[in-house]
Coordinates of C-alpha atoms in Angstrom, one line a residue:
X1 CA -181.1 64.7 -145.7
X2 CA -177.7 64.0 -143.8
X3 CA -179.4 62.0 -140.7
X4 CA -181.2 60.4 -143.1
X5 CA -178.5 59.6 -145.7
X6 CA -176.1 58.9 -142.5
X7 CA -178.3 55.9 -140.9
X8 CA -178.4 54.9 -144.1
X9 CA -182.7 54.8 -144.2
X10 CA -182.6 56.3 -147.6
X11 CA -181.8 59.6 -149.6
X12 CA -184.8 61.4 -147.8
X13 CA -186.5 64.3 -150.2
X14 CA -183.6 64.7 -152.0
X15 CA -182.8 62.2 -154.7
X16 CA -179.6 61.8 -156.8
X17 CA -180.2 62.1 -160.6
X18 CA -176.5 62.7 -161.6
X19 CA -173.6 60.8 -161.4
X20 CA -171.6 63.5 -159.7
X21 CA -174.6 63.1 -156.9
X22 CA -174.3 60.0 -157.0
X23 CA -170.6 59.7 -155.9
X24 CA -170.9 62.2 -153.8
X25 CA -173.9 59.9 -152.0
X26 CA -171.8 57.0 -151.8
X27 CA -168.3 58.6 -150.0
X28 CA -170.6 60.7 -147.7
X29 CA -172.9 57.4 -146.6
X30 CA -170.0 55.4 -145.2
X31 CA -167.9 58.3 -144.0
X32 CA -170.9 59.7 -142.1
X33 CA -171.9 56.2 -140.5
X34 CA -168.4 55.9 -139.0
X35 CA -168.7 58.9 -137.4
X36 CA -172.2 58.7 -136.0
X37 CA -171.0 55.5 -134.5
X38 CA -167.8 57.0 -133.1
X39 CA -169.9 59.9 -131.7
X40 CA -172.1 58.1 -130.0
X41 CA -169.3 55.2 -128.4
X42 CA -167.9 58.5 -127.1
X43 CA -170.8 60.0 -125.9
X44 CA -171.3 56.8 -123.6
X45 CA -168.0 56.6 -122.7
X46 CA -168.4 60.5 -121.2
X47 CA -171.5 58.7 -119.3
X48 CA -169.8 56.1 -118.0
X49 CA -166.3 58.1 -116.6
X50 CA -168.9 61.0 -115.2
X51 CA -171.0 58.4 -113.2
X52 CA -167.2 57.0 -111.9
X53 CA -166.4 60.7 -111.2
X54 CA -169.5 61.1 -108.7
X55 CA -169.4 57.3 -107.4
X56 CA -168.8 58.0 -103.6
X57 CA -166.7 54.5 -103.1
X58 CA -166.8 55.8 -99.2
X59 CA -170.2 54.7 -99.2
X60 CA -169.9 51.5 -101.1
X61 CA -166.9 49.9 -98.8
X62 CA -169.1 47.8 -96.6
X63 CA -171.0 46.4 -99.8
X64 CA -167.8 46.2 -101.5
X65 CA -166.1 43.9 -98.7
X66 CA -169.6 42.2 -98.2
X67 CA -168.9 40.6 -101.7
X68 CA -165.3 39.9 -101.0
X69 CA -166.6 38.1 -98.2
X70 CA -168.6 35.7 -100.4
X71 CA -166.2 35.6 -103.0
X72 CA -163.2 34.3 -100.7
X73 CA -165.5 32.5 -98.0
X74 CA -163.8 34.0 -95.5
X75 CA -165.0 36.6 -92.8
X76 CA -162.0 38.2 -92.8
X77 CA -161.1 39.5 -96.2
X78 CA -158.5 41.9 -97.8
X79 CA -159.3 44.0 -100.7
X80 CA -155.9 45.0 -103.0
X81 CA -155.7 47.5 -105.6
X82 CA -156.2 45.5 -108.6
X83 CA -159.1 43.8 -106.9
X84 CA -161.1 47.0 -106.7
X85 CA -159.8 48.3 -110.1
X86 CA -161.1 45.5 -111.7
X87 CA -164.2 45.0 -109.4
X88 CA -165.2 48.5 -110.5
X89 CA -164.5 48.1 -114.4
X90 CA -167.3 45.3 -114.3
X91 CA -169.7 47.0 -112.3
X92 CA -169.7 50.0 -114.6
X93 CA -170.2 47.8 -117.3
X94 CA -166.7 49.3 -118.9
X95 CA -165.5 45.4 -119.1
X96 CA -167.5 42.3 -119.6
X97 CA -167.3 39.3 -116.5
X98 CA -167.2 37.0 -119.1
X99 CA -164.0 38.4 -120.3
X100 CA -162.1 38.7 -117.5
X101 CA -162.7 35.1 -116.0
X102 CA -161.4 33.8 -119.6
X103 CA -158.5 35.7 -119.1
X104 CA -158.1 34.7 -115.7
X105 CA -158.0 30.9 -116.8
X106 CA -156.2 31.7 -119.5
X107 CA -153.7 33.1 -117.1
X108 CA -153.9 30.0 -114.6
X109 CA -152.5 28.0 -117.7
X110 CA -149.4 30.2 -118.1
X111 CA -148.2 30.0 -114.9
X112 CA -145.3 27.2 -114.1
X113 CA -146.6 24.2 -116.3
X114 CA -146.1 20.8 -114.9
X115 CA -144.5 22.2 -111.6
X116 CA -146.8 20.6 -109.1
X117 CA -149.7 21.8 -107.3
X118 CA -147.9 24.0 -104.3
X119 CA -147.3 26.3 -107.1
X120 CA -148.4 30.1 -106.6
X121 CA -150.7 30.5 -109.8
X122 CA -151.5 33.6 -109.3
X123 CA -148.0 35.1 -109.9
X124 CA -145.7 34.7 -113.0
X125 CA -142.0 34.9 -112.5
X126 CA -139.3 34.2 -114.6
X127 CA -139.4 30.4 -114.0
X128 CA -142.3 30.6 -115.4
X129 CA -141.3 32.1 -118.5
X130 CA -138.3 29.5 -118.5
X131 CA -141.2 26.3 -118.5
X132 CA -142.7 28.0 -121.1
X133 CA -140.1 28.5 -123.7
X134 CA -138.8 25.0 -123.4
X135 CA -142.5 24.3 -124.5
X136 CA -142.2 25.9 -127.6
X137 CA -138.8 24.3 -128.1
X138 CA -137.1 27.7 -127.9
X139 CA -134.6 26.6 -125.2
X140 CA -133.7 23.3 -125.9
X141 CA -131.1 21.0 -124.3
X142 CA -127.2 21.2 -125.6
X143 CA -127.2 17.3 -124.7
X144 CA -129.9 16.5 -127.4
X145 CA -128.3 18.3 -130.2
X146 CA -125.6 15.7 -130.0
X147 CA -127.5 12.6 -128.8
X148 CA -127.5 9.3 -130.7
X149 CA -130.9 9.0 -132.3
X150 CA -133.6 6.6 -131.0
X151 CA -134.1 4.6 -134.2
X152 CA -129.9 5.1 -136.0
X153 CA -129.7 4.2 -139.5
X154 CA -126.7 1.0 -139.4
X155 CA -124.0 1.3 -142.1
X156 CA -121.6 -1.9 -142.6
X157 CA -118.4 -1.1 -143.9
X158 CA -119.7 2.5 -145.1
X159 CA -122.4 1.3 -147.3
X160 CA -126.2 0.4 -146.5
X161 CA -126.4 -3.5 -144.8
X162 CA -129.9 -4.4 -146.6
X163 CA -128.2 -6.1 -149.4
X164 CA -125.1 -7.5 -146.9
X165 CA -127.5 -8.7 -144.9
X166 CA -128.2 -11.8 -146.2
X167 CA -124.7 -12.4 -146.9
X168 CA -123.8 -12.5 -143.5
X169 CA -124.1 -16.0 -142.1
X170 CA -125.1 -15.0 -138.6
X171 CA -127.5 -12.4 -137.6
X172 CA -126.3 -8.9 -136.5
X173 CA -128.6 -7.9 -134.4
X174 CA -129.8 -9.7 -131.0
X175 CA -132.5 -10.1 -129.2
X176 CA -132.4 -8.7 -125.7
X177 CA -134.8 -9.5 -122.3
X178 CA -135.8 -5.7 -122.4
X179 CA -136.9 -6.9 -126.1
X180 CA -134.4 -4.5 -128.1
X181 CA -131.8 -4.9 -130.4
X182 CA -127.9 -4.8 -129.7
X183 CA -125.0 -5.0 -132.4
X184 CA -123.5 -8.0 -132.9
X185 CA -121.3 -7.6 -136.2
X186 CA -118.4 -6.5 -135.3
X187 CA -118.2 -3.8 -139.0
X188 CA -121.6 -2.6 -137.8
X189 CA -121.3 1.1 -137.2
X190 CA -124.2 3.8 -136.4
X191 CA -124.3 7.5 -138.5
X192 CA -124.0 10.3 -136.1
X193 CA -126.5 12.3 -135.7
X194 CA -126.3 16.3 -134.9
X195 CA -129.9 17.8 -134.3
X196 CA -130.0 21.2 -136.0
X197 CA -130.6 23.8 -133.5
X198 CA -134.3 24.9 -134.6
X199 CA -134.3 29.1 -136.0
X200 CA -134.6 31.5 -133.0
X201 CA -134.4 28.9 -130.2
X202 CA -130.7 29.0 -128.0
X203 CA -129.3 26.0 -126.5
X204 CA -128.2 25.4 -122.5
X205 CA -127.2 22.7 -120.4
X206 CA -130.3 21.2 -118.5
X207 CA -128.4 18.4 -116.9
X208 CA -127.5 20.9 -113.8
X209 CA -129.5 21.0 -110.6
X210 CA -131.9 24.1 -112.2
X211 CA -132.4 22.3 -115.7
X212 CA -130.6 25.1 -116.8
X213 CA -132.6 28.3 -115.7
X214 CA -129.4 29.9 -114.3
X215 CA -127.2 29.2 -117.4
X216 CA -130.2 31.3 -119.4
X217 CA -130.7 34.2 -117.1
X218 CA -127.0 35.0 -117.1
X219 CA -126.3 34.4 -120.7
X220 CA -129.4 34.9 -122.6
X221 CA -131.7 36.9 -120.6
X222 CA -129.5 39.7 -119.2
X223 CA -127.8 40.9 -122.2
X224 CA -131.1 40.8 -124.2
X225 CA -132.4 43.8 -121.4
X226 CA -131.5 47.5 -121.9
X227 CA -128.5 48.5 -120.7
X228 CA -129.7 50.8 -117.8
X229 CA -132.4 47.4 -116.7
X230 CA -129.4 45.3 -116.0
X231 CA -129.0 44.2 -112.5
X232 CA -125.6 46.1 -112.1
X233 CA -127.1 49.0 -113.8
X234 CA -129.8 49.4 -111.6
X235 CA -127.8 48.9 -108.0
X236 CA -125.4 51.6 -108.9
X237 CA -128.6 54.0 -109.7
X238 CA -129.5 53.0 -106.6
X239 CA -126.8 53.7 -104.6
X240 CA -126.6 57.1 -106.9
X241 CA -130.3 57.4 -105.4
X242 CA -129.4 56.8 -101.7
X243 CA -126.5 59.4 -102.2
X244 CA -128.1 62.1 -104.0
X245 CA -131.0 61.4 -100.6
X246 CA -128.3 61.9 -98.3
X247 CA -126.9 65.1 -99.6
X248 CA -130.3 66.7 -100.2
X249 CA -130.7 66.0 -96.5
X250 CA -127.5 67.4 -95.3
X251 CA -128.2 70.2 -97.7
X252 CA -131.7 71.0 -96.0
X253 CA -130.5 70.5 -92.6
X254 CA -127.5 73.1 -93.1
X255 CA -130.1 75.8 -94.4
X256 CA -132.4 74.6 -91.2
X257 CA -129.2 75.0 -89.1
X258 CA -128.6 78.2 -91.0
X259 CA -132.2 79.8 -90.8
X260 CA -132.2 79.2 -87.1
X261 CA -129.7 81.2 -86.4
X262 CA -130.6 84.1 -88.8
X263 CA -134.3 83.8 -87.3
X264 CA -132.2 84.2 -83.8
X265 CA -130.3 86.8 -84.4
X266 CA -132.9 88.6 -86.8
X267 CA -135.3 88.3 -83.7
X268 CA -132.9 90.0 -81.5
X269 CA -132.5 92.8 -83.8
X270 CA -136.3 93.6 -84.1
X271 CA -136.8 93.3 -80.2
X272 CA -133.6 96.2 -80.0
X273 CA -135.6 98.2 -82.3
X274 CA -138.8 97.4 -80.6
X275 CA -137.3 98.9 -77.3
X276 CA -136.1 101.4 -78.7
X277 CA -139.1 102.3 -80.3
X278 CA -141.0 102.1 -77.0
X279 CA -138.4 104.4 -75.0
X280 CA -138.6 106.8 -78.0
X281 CA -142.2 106.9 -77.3
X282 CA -142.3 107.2 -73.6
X283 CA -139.9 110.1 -73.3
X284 CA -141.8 112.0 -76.4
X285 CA -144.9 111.9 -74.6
X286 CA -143.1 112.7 -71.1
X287 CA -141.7 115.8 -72.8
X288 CA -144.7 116.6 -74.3
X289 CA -146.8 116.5 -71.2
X290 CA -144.3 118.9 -69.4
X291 CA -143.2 121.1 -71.8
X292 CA -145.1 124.1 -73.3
X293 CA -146.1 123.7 -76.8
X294 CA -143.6 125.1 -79.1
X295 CA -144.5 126.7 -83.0
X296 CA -142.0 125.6 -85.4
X297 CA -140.8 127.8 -87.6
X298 CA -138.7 128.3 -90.7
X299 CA -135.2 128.2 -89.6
X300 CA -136.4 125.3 -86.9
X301 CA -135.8 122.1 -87.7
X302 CA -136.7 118.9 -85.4
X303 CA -133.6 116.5 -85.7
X304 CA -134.3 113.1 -84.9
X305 CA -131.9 110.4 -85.0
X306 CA -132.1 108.3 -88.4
X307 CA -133.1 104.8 -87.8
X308 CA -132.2 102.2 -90.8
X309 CA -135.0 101.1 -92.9
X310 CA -136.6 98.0 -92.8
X311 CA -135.0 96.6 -96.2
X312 CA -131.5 97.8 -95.0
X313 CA -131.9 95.6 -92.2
X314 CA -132.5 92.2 -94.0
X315 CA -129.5 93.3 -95.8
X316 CA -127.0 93.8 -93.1
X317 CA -128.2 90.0 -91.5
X318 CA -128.3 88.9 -94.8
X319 CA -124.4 89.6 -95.6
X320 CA -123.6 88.7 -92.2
X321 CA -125.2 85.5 -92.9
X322 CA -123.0 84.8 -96.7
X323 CA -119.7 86.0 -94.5
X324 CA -120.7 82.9 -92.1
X325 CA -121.4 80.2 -95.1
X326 CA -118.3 81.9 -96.9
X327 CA -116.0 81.0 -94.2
X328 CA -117.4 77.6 -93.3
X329 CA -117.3 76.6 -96.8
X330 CA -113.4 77.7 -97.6
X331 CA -112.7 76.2 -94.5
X332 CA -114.0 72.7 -95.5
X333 CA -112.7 72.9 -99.0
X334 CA -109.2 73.8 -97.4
X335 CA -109.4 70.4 -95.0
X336 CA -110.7 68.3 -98.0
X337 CA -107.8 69.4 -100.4
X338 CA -105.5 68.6 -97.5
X339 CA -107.4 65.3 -96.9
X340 CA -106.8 64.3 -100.8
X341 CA -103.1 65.5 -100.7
X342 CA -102.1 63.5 -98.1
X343 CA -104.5 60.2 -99.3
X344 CA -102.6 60.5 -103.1
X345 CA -98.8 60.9 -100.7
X346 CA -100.0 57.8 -98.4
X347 CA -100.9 55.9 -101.9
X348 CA -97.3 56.7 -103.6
X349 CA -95.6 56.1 -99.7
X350 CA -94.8 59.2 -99.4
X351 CA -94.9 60.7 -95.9
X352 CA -97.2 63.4 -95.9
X353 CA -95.3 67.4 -95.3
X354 CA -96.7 69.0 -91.9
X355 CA -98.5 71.7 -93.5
X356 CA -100.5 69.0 -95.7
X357 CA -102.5 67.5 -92.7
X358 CA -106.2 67.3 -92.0
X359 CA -105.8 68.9 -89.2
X360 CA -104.3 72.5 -89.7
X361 CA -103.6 75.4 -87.2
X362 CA -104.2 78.8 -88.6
X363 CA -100.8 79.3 -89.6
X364 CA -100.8 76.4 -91.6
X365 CA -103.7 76.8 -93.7
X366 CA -102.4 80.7 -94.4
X367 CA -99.8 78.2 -96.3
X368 CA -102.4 76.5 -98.1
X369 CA -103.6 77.7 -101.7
X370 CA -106.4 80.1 -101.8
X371 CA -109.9 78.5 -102.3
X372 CA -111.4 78.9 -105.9
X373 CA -113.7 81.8 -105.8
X374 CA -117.2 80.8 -105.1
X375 CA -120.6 82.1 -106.5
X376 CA -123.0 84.0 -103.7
X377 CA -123.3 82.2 -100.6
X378 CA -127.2 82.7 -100.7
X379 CA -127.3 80.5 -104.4
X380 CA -124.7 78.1 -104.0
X381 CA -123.3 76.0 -101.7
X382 CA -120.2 73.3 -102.1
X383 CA -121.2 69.9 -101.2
X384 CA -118.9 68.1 -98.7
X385 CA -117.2 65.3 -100.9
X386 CA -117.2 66.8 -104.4
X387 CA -116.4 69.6 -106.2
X388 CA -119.9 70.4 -107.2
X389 CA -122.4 73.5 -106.6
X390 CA -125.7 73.1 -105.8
X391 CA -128.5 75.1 -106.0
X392 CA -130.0 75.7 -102.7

């Protein structure tokens, strides 16, 4: 009964008598169409992205470029990105050809009109956009709005001339070679005109060298962006970007320079203990081999000399290792405060005190103010030019 009520063939075995059947027929018809429909759109879209999935495009390259060949007439073609994106939506059916060369006429017509034919019509920039809105009026010239009009309404003496006119013993207007008409009467004056600026369109100067394009970048286009899209916006993230690159560098190249030597003197460590390992061994079994074999007993004990475990080990080069970054670290911050002291004296001219210069002896620094205290060694580290931690 629902397939059949569903496809909407008929009510199958089952036929409504009452009215609450009834209703109940005619919200479940629609309601269960829609979603046979919707199930089965999905069900070919799950086709259609699995046969994508398995597609081996490894194995299609040469036919691929084979009909880029034909398509450019060249033997020497280039496939981009969007090419093969878009090649592949058509032959999977997922978009219709039909469609996308509409769309790519469609897009030929949007791109600099009335600029010539060396134009790149396969790009759109913002001079593009500019040709456009003056098409639709929306950036219109500041000299029109002010501009006599092309056909002026005459006034004589403030008042309309059709009934002075034929008062006036001599003509006021002339006929010129061009075959217009120039004022004669000397009390014939024109109205002004002022073209209203139409809703929503803004005004610039098109007289200049650009036809204005500059003056609406700068004044209309900008400040409509975002805040963090605005050209100055986006050159200090990048610097910020190049920065934060450089410190992570000189952050990973310390702990390199830092790991070396731990590896280094970690290394020399084991092979100590290695040796000594091997010696221990060699004169056990050289005792052993000359030396009767002795029972222990109770009160025997066999003393050995204690060797540090493992873990105590990475310890021990692990706290020699945050005594080095400790004192490398204070010893930086001390040179950078004294660096910044004497900077702030040079900009107030005043001549930096001995004991505030970069370079300090050890008895000057003693005269220095302690460093602040600093978090482990092993899970911070003070970057070189602020007073920021990092995680490293």
């Amino acid at each position: 009964w629902s397939m059949i009520t569903m496809t909407t063939v008929g009510y199958g075995d089952l036929v409504h008598d009452s009215d609450v059947e009834k209703l109940f027929a005619i919200i479940f018809m629609p309601l269960a169409a829609s979603s046979l429909g919707a199930t089965i759109n999905r069900f070919e879209k799950i086709t259609a992205s699995a046969a994508l999935h398995d597609t081996n495009f490894r194995l299609k390259l040469e036919d691929m470029m084979r009909d880029q060949t034909k398509a450019t007439l060249t033997a020497n073609p280039t496939l981009t990105k969007e090419q093969f994106v878009l090649k592949t939506l058509i032959d999977f059916e997922m978009v219709e050809e039909a469609a996308v060369e509409e769309l790519f006429q469609r897009f030929e017509g949007l791109v600099e009109v009335g600029e010539g034919e060396g134009v790149d019509r396969s790009v759109l920039t913002m001079h593009s956009l500019f040709a456009q809105l003056k098409q639709q009026r929306r950036i219109v010239d500041t000299n029109d709005l002010y501009a006599p009009p092309e056909s002026p309404s005459p006034l004589i003496d403030g008042k309309s001339p059709i009934p002075m006119l034929k008062s006036l013993r001599r003509k006021p207007f002339q006929r010129t070679s061009g075959g217009k008409f120039h004022v004669t009467h000397p009390s014939l004056q024109f109205r002004p005109q002022f073209r209203q600026l139409p809703k929503g369109a803004v005004a610039v100067n098109m007289a200049t060298h650009d036809h204005g394009f500059e003056e609406w970048y700068e004044e209309v286009w900008l400040p409509s962006l975002d805040p963090w899209l605005r050209p100055a916006t986006m050159a200090a993230a990048s610097q910020m970007r190049n920065r934060l690159g450089s410190l992570r560098d000189e952050v990973e190249s310390y702990r390199e320079e830092m790991g070396q030597e731990y590896e280094v003197s970690y290394g020399s460590e084991v092979s100590k203990r290695e040796e000594m390992d091997n010696r221990e061994a060699c004169d056990s079994q050289s005792s052993h081999s000359h030396s009767p074999r002795v029972e222990l007993t109770d009160e025997m004990e066999l003393r050995t000399p204690q060797r540090p475990q493992p873990h105590a080990e990475l310890a021990e080069t692990q706290r020699h290792l945050n005594q080095s970054i400790n004192q490398r670290i204070n010893q930086r911050s001390t040179v950078q405060r004294a660096a910044a002291r004497a900077a702030v004296a040079h900009r107030d001219h005043r001549p930096p005190s001995p004991m505030l210069s970069p370079e300090l002896s050890d008895s000057d620094s003693d005269k220095l103010p302690a460093a602040s205290p600093l978090p482990p060694p092993h899970r911070y580290l003070r970057l070189a030019d602020t007073d920021d931690l990092l995680t490293v």
